Coordinates of C-alpha atoms in Angstrom, one line a residue:
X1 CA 89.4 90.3 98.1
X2 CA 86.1 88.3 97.3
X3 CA 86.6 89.5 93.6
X4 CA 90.2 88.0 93.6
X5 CA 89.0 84.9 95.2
X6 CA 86.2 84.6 92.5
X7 CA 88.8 85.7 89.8
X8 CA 91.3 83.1 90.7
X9 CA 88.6 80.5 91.7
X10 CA 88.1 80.2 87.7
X11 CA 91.4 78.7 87.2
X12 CA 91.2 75.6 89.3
X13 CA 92.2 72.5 87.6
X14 CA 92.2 69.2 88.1
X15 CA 95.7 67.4 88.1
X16 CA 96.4 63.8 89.5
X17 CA 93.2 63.9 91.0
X18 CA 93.6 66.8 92.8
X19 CA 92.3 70.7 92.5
X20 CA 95.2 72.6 91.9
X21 CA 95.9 76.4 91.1
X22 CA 99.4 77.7 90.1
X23 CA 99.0 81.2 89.3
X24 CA 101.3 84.8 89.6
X25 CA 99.2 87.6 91.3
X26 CA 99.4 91.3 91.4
X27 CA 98.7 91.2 95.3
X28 CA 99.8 91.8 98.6
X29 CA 101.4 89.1 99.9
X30 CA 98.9 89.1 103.0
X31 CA 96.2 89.1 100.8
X32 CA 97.3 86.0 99.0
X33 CA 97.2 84.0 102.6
X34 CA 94.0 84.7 102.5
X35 CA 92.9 83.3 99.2
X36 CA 95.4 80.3 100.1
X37 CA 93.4 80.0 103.7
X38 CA 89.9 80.6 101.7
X39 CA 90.5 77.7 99.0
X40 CA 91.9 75.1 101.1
X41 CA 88.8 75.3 103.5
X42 CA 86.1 75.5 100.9
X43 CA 87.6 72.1 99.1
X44 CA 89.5 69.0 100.5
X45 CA 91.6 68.2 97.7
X46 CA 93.4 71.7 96.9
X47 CA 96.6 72.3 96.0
X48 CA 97.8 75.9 95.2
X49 CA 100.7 77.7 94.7
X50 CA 100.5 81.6 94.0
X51 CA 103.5 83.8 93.7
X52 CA 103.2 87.7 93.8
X53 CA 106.2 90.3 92.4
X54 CA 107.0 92.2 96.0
X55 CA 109.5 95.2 96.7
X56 CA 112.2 93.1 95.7
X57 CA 111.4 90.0 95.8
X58 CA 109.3 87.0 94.2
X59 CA 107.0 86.0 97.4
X60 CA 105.9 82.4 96.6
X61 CA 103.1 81.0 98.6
X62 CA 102.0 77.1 99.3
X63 CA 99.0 75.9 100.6
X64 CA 97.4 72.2 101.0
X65 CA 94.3 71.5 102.3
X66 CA 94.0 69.5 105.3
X67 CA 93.0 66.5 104.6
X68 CA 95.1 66.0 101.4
X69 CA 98.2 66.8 104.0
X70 CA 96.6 63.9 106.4
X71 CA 95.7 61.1 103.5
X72 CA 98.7 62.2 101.4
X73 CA 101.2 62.7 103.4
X74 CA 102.1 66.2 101.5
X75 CA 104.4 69.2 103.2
X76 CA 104.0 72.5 102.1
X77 CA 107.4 73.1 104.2
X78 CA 108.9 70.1 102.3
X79 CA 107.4 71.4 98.8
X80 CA 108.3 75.2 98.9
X81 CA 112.3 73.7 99.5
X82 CA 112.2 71.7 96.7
X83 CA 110.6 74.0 94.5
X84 CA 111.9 77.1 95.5
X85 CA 115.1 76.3 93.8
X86 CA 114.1 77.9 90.7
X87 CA 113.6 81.1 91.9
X88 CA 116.1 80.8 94.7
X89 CA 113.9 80.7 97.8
X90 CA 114.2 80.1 100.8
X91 CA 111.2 79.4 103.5
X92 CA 109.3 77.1 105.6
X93 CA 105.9 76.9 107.4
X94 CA 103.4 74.1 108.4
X95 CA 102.3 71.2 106.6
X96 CA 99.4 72.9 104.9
X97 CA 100.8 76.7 104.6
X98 CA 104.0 77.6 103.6
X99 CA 105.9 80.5 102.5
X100 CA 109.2 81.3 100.6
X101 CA 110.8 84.5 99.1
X102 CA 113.2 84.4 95.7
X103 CA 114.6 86.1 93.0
X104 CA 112.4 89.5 91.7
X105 CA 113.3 88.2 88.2
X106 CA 112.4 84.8 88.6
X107 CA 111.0 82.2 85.8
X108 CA 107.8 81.4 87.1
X109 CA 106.9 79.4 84.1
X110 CA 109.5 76.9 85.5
X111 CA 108.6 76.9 89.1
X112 CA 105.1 75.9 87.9
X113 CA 106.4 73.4 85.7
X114 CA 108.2 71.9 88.9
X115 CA 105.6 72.2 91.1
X116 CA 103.7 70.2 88.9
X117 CA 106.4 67.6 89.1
X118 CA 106.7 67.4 92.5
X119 CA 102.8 66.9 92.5
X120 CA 103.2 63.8 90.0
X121 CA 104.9 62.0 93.1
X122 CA 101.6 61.9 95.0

């Protein structure tokens, strides 16, 4: 897991003025809660989305740190709806966390493009 973290740690950006990490893993969707939970304690301005390729399913996961969901007004709930759309995902959660599952053959090149879009709003 701590080699994941590190591994996905390296492709942080900055966007808007926020740290943000769109990425597609090879992992288990509980392991990628825990990066999510892991990232958005260590920094107060992270934004990630991660999507994994599970059984069936795309698994697309939404996490916001804290204080960016206090000063911002953000909803990972509200977000995952929106952008789930492209891969035809449904889900929900809590302001900082939420999760949604899609389409296996989804276009996750889009969903990043509109997550990114949905960020530009902040």
């Amino acid at each position: 897991l701590n080699d994941l973290i590190q591994r996905v740690s390296n492709e942080i950006v900055d966007f808007n003025g926020l740290k943000i990490l769109l990425s597609e893993l090879e992992a288990d969707p509980s392991i990628m809660k825990n990066i999510c939970f892991h990232l958005i304690e260590k920094y107060d301005n992270m934004f990630l989305a991660l999507t994994t390729r599970w059984k069936s399913k795309t698994i697309l996961n939404i996490a916001i740190s804290k204080e960016l969901v206090a000063a911002k007004k953000m909803n990972a709930a509200t977000i995952i709806n929106k952008v789930g759309k492209c891969i035809n995902a449904k889900g929900g959660g809590q302001p900082f966390f939420a999760v949604a599952s899609g389409e296996k053959e989804s276009n996750t090149n889009k969903l990043f493009v509109s997550v990114k879009e949905e960020l530009k709003s902040f």
